[in-house]
Coordinates of C-alpha atoms and ligand atoms in Angstrom, one line a residue:
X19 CA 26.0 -8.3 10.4
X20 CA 25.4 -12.1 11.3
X21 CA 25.9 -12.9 8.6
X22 CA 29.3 -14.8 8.1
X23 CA 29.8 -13.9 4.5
X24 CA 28.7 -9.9 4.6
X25 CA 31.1 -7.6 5.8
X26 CA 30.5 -5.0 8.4
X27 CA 29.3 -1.5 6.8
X28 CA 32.2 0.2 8.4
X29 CA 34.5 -1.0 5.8
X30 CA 32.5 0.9 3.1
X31 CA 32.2 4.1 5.0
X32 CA 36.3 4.2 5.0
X33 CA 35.9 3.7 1.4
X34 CA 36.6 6.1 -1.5
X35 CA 33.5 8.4 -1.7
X36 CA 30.9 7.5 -4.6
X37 CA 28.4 10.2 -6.1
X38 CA 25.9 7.4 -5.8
X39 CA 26.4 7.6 -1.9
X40 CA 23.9 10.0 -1.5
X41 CA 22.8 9.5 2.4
X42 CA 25.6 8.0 4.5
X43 CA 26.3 8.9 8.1
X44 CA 29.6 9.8 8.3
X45 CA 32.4 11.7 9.8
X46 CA 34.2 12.1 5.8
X47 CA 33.3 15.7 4.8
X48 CA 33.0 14.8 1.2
X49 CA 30.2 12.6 1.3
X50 CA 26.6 14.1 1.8
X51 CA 26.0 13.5 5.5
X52 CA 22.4 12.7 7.1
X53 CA 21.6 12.3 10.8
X54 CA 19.9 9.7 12.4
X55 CA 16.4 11.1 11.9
X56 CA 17.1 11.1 8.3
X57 CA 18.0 7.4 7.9
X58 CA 15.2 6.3 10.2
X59 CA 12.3 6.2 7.7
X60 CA 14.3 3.9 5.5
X61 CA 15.3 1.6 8.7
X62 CA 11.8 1.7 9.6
X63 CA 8.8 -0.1 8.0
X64 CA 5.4 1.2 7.6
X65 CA 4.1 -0.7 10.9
X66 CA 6.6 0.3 13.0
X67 CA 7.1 -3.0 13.3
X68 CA 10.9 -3.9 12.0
X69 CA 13.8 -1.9 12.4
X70 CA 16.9 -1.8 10.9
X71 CA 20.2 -0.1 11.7
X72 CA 22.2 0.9 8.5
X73 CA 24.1 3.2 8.2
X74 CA 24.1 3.7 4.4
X75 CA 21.2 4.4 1.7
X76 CA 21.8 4.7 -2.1
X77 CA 19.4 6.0 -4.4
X78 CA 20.8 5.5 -7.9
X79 CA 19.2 7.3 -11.0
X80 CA 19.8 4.6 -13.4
X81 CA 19.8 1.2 -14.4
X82 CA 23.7 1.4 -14.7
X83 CA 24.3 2.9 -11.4
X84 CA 22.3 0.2 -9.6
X85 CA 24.6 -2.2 -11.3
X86 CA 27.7 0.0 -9.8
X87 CA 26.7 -0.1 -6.4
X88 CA 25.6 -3.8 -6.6
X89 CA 28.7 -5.1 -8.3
X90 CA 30.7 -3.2 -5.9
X91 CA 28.6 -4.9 -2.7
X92 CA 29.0 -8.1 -4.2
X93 CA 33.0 -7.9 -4.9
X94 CA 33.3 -6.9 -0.9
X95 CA 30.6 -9.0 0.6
X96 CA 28.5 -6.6 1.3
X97 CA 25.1 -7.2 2.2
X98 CA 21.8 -5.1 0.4
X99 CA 18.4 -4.3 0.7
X100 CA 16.2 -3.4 -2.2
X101 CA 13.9 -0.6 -1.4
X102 CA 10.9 0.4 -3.2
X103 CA 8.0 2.4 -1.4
X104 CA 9.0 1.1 1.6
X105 CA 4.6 0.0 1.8
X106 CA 5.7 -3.9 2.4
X107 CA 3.5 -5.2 5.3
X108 CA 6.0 -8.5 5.8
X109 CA 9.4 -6.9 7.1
X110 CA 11.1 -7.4 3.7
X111 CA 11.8 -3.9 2.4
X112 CA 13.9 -3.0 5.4
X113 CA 17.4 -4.0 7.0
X114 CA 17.9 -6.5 9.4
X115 CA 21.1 -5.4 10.7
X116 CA 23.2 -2.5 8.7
X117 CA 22.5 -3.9 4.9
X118 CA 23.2 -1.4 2.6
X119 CA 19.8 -0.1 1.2
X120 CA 19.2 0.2 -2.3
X121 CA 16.4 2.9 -2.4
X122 CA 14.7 3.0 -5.8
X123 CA 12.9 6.4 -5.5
X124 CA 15.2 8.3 -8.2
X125 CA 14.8 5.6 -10.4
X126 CA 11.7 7.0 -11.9
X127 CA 11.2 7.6 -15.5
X128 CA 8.5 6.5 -17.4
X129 CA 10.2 5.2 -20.6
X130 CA 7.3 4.4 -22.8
X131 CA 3.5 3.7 -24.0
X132 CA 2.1 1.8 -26.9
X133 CA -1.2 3.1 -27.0
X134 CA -2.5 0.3 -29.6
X135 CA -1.5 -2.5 -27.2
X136 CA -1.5 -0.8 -24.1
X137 CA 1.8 -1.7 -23.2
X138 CA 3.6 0.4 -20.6
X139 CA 7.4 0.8 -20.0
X140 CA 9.0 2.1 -16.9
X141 CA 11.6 2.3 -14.1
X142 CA 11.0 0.1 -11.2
X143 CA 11.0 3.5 -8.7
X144 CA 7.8 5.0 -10.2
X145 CA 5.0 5.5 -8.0
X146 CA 2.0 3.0 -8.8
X147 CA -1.0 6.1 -8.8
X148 CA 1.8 8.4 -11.0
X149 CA 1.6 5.4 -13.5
X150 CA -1.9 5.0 -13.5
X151 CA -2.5 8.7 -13.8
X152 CA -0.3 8.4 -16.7
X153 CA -1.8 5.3 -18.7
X154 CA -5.5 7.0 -17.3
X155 CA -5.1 9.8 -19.7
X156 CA -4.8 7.9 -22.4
X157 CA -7.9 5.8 -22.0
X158 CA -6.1 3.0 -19.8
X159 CA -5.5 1.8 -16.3
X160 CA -2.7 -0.4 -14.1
X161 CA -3.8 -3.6 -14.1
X162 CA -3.7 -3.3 -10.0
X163 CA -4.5 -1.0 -7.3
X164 CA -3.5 -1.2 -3.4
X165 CA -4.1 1.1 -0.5
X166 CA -0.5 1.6 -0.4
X167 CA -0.7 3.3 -4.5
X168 CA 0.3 6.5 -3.8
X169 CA 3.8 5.2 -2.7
X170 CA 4.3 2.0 -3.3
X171 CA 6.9 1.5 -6.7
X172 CA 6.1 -0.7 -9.6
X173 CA 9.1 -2.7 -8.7
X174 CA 7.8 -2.7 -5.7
X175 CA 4.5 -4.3 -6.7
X176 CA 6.4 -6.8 -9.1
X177 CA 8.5 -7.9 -6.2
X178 CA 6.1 -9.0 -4.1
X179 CA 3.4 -9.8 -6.9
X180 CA 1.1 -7.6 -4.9
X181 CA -3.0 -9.0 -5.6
X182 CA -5.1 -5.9 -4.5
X183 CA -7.8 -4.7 -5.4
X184 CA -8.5 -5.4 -8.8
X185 CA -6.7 -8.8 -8.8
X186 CA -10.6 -10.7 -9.3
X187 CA -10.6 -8.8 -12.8
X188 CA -7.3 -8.1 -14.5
X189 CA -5.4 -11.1 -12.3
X190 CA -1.9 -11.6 -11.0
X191 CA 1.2 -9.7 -12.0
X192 CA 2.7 -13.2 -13.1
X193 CA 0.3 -12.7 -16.3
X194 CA -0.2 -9.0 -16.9
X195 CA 4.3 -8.5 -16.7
X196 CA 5.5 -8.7 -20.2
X197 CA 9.2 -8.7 -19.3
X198 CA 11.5 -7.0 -16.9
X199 CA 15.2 -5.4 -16.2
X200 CA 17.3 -6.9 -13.3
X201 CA 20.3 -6.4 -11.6
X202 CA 21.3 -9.8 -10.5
X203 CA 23.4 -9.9 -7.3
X204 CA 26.6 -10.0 -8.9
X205 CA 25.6 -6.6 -10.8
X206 CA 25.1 -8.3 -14.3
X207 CA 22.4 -6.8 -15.7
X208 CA 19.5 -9.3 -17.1
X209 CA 17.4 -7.2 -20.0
X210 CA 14.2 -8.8 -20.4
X211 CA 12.3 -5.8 -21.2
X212 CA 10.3 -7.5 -23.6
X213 CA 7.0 -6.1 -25.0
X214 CA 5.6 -9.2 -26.6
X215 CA 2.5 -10.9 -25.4
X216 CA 3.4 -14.2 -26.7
X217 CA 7.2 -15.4 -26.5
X218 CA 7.9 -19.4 -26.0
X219 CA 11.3 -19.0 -26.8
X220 CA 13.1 -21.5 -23.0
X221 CA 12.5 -20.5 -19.6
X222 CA 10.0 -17.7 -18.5
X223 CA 13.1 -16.3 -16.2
X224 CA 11.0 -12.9 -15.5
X225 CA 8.4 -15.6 -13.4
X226 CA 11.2 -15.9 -11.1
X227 CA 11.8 -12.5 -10.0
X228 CA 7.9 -12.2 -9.9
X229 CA 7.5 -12.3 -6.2
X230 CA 11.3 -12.7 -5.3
X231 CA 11.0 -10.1 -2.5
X232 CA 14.6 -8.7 -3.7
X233 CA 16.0 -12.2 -2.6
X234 CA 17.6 -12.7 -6.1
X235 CA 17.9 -9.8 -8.0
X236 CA 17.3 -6.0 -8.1
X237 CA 13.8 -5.3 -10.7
X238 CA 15.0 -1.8 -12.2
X239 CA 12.3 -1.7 -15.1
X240 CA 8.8 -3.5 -15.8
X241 CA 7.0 -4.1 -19.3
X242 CA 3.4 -4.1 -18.5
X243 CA 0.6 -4.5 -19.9
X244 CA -2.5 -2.3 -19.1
X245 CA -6.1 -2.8 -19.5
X246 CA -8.7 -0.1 -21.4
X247 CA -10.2 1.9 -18.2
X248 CA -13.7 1.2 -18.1
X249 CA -16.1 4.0 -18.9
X250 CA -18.2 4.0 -16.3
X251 CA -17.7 2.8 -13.1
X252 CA -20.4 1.5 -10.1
X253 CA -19.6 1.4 -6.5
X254 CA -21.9 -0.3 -3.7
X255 CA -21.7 -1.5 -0.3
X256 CA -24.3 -3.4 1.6
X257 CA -25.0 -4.9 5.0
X258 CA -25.4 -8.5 5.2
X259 CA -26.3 -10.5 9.4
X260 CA -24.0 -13.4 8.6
X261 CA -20.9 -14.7 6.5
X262 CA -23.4 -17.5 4.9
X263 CA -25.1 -14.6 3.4
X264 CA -21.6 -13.1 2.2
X265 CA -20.8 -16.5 0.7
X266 CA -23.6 -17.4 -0.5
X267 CA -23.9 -13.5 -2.2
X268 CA -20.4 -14.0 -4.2
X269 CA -21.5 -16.1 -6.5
X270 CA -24.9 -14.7 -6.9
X271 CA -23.3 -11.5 -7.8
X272 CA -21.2 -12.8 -10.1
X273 CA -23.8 -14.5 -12.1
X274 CA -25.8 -11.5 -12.3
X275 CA -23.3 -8.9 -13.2
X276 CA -21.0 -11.0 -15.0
X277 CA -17.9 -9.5 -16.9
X278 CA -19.0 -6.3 -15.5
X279 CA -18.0 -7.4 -11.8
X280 CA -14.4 -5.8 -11.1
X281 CA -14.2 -6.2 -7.1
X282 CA -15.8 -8.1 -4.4
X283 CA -14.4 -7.1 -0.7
X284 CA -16.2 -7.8 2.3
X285 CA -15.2 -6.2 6.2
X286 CA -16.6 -7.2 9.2
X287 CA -18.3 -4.9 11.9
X288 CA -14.9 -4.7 13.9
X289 CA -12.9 -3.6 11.0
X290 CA -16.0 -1.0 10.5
X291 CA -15.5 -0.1 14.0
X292 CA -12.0 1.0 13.5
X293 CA -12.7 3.0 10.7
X294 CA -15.0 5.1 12.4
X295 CA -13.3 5.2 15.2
X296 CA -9.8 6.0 13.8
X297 CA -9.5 6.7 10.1
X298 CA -8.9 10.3 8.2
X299 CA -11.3 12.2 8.4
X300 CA -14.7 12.0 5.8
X301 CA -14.6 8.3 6.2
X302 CA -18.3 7.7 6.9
X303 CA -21.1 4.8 7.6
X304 CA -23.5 5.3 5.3
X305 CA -26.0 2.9 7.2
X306 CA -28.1 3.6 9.9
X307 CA -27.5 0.5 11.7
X308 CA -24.4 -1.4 12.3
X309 CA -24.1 -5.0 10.8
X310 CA -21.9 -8.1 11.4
X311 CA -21.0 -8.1 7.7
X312 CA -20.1 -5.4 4.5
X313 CA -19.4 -6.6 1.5
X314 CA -18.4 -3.6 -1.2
X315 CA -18.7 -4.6 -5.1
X316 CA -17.5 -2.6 -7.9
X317 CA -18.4 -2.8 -11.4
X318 CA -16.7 -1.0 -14.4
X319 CA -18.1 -1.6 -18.2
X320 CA -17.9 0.4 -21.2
X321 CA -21.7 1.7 -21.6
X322 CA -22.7 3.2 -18.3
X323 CA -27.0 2.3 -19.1
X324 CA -25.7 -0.9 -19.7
X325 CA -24.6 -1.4 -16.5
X326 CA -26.8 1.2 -14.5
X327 CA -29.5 -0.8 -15.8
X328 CA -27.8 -4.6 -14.8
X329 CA -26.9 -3.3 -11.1
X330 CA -30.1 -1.8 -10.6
X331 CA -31.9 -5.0 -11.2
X332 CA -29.4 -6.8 -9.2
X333 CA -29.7 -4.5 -5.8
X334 CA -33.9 -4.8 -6.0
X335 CA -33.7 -8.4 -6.2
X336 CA -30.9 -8.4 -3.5
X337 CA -32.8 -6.5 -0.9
X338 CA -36.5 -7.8 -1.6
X339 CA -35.3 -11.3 -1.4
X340 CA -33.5 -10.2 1.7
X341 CA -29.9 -11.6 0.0
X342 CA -28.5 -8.4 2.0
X343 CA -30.5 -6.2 5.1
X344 CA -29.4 -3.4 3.0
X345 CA -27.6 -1.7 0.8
X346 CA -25.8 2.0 -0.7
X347 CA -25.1 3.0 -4.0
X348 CA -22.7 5.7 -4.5
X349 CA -24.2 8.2 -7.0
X350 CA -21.2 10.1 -8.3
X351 CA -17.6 9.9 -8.3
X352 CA -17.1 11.3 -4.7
X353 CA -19.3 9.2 -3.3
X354 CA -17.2 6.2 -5.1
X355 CA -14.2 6.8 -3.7
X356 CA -15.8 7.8 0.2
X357 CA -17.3 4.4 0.2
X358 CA -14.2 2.3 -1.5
X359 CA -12.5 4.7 1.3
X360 CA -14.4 2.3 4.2
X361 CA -12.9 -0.3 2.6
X362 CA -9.3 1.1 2.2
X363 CA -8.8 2.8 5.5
X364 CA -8.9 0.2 7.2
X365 CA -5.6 -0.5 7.7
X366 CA -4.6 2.9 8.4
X367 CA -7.3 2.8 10.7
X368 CA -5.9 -0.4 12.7
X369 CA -2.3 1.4 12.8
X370 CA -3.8 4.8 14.7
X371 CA -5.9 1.9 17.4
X372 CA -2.2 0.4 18.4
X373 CA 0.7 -1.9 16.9
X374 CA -0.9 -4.5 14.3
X375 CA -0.4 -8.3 14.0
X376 CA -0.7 -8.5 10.1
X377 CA -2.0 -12.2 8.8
X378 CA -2.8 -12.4 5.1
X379 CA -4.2 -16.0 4.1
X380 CA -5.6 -17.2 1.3
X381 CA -8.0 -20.2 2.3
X382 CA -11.4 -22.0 0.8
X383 CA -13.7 -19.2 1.5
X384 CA -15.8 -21.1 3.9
X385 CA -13.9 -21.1 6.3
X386 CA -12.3 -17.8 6.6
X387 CA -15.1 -16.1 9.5
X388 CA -14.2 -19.3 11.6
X389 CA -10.8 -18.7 11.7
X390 CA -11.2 -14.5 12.8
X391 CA -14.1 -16.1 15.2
X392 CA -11.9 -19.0 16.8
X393 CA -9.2 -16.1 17.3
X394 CA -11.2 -14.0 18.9
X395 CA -13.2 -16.8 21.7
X396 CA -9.1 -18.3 22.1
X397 CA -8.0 -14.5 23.5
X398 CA -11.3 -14.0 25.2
X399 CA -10.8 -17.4 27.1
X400 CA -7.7 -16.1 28.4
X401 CA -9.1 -12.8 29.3
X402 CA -6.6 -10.9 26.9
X403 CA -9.1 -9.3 24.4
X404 CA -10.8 -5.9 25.3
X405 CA -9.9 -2.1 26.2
X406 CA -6.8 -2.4 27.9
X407 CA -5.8 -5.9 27.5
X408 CA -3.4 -7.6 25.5
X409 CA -5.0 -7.7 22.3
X410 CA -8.0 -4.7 21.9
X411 CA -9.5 -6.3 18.3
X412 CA -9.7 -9.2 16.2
X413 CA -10.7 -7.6 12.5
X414 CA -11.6 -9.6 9.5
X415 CA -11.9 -7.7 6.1
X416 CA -10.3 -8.9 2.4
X417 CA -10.5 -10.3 -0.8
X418 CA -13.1 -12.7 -0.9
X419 CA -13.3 -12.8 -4.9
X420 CA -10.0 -14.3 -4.3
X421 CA -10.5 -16.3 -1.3
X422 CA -7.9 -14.3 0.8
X423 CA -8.8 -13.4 4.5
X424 CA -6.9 -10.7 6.6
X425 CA -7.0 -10.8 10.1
X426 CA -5.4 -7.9 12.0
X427 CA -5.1 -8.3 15.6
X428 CA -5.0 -4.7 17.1
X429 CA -2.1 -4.9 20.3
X430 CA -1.1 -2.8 22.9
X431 CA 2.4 -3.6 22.0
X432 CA 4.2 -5.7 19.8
X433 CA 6.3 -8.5 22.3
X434 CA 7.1 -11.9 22.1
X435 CA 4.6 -13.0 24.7
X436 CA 1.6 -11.4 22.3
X437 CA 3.2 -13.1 19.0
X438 CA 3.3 -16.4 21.2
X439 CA -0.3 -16.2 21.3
X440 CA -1.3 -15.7 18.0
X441 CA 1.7 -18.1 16.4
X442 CA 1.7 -21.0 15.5
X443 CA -1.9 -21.7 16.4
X444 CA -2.7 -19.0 13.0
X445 CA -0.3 -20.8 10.9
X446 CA -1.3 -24.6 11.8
X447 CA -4.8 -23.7 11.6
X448 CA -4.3 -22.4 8.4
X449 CA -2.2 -25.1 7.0
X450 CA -4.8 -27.7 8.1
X451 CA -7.5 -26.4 5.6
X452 CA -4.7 -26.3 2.8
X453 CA -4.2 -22.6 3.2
X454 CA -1.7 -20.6 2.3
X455 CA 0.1 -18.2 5.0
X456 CA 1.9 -15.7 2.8
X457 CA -1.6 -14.8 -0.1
X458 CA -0.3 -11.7 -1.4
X459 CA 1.6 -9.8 1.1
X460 CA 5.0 -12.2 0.8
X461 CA 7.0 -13.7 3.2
X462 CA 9.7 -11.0 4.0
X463 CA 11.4 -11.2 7.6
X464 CA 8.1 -12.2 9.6
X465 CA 7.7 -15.7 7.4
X466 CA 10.7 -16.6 6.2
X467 CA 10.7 -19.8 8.5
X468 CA 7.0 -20.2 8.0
X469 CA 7.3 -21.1 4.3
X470 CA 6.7 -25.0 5.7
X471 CA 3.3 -24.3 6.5
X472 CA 2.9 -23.8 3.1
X473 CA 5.3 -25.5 1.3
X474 CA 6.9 -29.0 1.2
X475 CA 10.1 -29.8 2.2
X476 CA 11.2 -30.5 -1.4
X477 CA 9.9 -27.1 -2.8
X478 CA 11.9 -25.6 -0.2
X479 CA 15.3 -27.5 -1.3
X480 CA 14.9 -26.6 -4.8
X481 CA 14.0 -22.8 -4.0
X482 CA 17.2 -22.8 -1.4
X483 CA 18.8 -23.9 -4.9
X484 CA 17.7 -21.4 -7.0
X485 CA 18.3 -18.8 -4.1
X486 CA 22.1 -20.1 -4.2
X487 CA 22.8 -20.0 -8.0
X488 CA 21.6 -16.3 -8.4
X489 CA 22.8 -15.4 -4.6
X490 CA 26.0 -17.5 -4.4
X491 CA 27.2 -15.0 -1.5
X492 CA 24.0 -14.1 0.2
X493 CA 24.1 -10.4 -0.4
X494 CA 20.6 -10.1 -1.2
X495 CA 18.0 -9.3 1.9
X496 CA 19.7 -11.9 3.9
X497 CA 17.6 -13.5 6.8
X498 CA 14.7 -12.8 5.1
X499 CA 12.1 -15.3 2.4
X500 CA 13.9 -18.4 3.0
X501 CA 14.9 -20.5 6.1
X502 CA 18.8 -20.0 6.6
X503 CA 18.9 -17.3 4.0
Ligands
FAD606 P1 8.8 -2.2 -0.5 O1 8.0 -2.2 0.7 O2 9.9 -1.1 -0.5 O3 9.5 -3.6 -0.6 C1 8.8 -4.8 -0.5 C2 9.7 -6.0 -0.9 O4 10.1 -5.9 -2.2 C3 11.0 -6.0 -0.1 O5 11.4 -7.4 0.1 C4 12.0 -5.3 -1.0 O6 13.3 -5.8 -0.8 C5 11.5 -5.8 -2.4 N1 11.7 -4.8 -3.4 C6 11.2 -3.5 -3.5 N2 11.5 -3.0 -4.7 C7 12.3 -3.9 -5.3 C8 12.9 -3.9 -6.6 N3 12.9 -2.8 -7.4 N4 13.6 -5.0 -7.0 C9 13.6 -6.1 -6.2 N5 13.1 -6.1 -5.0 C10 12.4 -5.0 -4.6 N6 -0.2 -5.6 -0.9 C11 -1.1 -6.4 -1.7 O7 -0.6 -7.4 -2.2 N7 -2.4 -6.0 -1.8 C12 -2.9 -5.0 -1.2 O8 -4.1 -4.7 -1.4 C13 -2.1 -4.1 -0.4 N8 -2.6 -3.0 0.2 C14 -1.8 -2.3 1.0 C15 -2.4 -1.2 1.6 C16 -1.6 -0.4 2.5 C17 -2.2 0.8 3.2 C18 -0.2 -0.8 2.7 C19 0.6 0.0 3.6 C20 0.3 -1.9 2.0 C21 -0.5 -2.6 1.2 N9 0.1 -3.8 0.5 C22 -0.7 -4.5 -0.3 C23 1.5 -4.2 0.8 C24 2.5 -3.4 -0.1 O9 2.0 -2.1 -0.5 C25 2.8 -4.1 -1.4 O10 3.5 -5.3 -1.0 C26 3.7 -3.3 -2.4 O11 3.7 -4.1 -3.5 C27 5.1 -3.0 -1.9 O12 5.7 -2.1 -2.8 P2 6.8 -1.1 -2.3 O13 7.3 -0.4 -3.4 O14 6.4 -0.3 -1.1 O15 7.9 -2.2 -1.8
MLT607 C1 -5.6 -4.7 2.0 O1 -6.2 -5.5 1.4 O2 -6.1 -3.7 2.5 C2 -4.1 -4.8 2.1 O3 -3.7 -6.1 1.7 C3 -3.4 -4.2 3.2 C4 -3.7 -4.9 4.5 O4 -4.2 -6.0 4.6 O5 -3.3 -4.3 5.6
ZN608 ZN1 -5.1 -7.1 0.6

């Protein structure tokens, strides 16, 4: 490692073997052996983007084992990575060099349910979809869904309080987590696994592991509380000629359909593009003609007439007043989840055109098309944007309910040359309208020494603090979060 105060993983691989060592390349006959093939999908993240050389993966089954292994890498300075679904778009889930990695997958039980408050207990390893499955059949639902639910971890999601797709409605994982389990870096074990809604009693200390990115502690259970699943849900997606008109539609939606609105996501005609040129298969356009702008809403209500009846109003005065140039609405489950699936795909769909420059910003909502348009004329001025140039697209798609833009810039390769032409003009730009550069995705290895676009100098100090009184040894994801960490 680079580190000065991590040892070098060979020491451990001399060491005694542990039954907690459960993938570890080595030539000691009484450990488990994997090859390199084995390893690679924890070295690697889901871009393809960072890579990671260790040596070692651990995938405790309980809260006491994590503690083991942790105490252990702290006592010989050895450096760790906390693992969830390995989903993380931001570099942070994966070694630098050959941290040990702390895999979370067999740490996945589901401890309990309250089904008069709706609260949920659970390991930190279980799969987001396997929980909402879970809390579904008994008339409830996660408070959030991503793309990435069918393996990201809850611990996961805590870690980086993920937004997604239901953030607009049930909001952020700071108020929905009710209390949580840690394994600080020192392999103490903090037990906040409270269940109470209401608890004033000093410091909130779960807030702090709430979008630590495994920078201060290891999250190996989650209290949360879960909505009631709606009855009936509404899908539609319509075609708009101009971001105005998806501005200007937000809050006319929102008016109309009230406490009934559950998500507002617009794409543009690129990011459309790529989905029909590259997603899974059954991803469809539903319109005849292409247009510059989709925006999908969602509703979800507990008396389907009642809300048949307010979205049907809603669409005829939205297309007869010309608010959109038109408009689907799915009729049935199926046709639910293939047109949320235009929506979702895209990402996938960007990973099969080439390697992906992932920006996720969170800016006044007026100014969000300007930024994915400025990109775009800046590459075509320099002749890299098109088939077979540097950059092949520019696509704009996100949460607009909650003001936060994606731009993925589709490359041929990922190199420092491309990256110089995208950074810093993205981040300066973005910290000029007050932006932020890290809205739900976190900060990982690609931002770490970003957070100043963001952040003042001040906040950092006192972060760097806190980052030193859980971390005194740096154990935890070094060079990744913070600058210098
Ligand atoms: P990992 O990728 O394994 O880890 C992420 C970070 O958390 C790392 O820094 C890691 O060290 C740390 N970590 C993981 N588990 C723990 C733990 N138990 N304790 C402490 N630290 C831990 N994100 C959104 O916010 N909104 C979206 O809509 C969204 N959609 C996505 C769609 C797709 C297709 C993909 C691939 C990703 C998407 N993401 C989204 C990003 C990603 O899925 C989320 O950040 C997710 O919360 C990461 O969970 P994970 O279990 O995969 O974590
Ligand atoms: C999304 O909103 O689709 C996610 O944040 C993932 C991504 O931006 O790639
Ligand atoms: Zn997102």
């Amino acid at each position: 490692l680079n580190a000065d105060h991590v040892t070098s993983i060979a020491s451990l691989l001399s060491a005694p073997s542990s039954s907690l060592l459960t993938t570890i390349s080595t030539s000691d006959s009484s450990i488990p052996t994997a090859d390199a093939s084995d390893l690679e999908s924890f070295n690697t993240d889901w871009m393809n983007k960072y890579k990671g050389q260790s040596p070692l993966v651990v995938k405790p089954k309980s809260t006491k084992e994590v503690a083991d292994v942790v105490n252990y890498c702290y006592e010989h300075g050895i450096a760790v990575v906390p693992q969830g679904g390995n989903t993380g778009l931001v570099g942070g889930g994966v070694p630098v060099h050959d941290e040990v990695v702390i895999n979370l997958s067999n740490l996945n039980n589901i401890r309990s349910f309250d089904e008069v408050s709706g609260t949920l207990v659970c390991d930190a390893g279980c799969v987001l979809e396997v929980l909402d499955n879970h809390v579904g059949e008994k008339g409830y639902m996660m408070p959030l869904d991503l793309g990435a639910k069918g393996s990201c971890h809850i611990g996961g999601n805590v870690a980086t309080n993920a937004g997604g797709l239901r953030f607009l409605r049930y909001g952020s994982l700071h108020g929905n987590v009710l209390g949580l389990e840690v394994v600080l870096p020192d392999g103490r074990i903090l037990d906040g696994l409270s269940t109470l809604r209401k608890d004033n009693t000093g410091f909130d200390l779960k807030q702090l592991f709430i979008g630590s990115e495994g920078s201060i502690g290891l999250i190996t259970g989650v209290s949360i509380v879960t909505p009631r699943r709606p009855a009936a849900f509404n899908v539609s997606v319509f075609g708009l000629n101009s971001f105005e008109a998806v501005q200007k539609l937000f809050p006319k939606v929102k008016a109309s359909l009230g406490e009934i609105l559950s998500a507002f996501e617009f794409f543009d005609a690129h990011a459309m593009s790529l989905v029909k040129g590259h997603a899974t298969a059954g991803v469809k356009d539903p319109f005849e003609a292409a247009h510059p702008f989709y925006v999908l809403i969602e509703t979800g209500g507990s008396n389907k007439d009642h809300d048949d009846e307010k979205l049907s109003a809603l669409l005829e005065e939205l297309i007869e007043d010309e608010w959109v140039d038109d408009g689907v609405l799915a009729e049935n489950t199926t046709q639910i989840s293939q047109l949320w699936a235009l929506r979702e795909s895209i990402p996938e769909a960007a990973g099969k055109a080439g390697r992906v420059y992932k920006y996720d910003l969170s800016m006044p909502v007026e100014k969000m098309n300007e930024l994915v348009e400025e990109m775009r004329s800046r590459f075509e001025s320099k002749g890299i944007l098109g088939a077979d140039k540097m950059f092949s697209s520019v696509v704009g798609y996100g949460h607009i309910g909650d003001g936060n833009l994606h731009i993925n810039i589709v490359a041929k390769e990922y190199s420092d040359e491309a990256e110089r032409e995208i950074e810093p003009f993205i981040y300066e730009w973005t910290s000029n309208v007050n932006g932020s550069i890290s809205a739900e995705h976190g900060l990982g290895r690609m931002k770490a020494e970003k957070i100043g676009y963001s952040k003042s100098d001040e906040s950092i100090r006192i972060m760097q603090d806190l980052k030193k009184l859980f971390d005194p040894k740096g154990i935890f994801n070094p060079h990744k979060y913070l600058p210098g960490a």
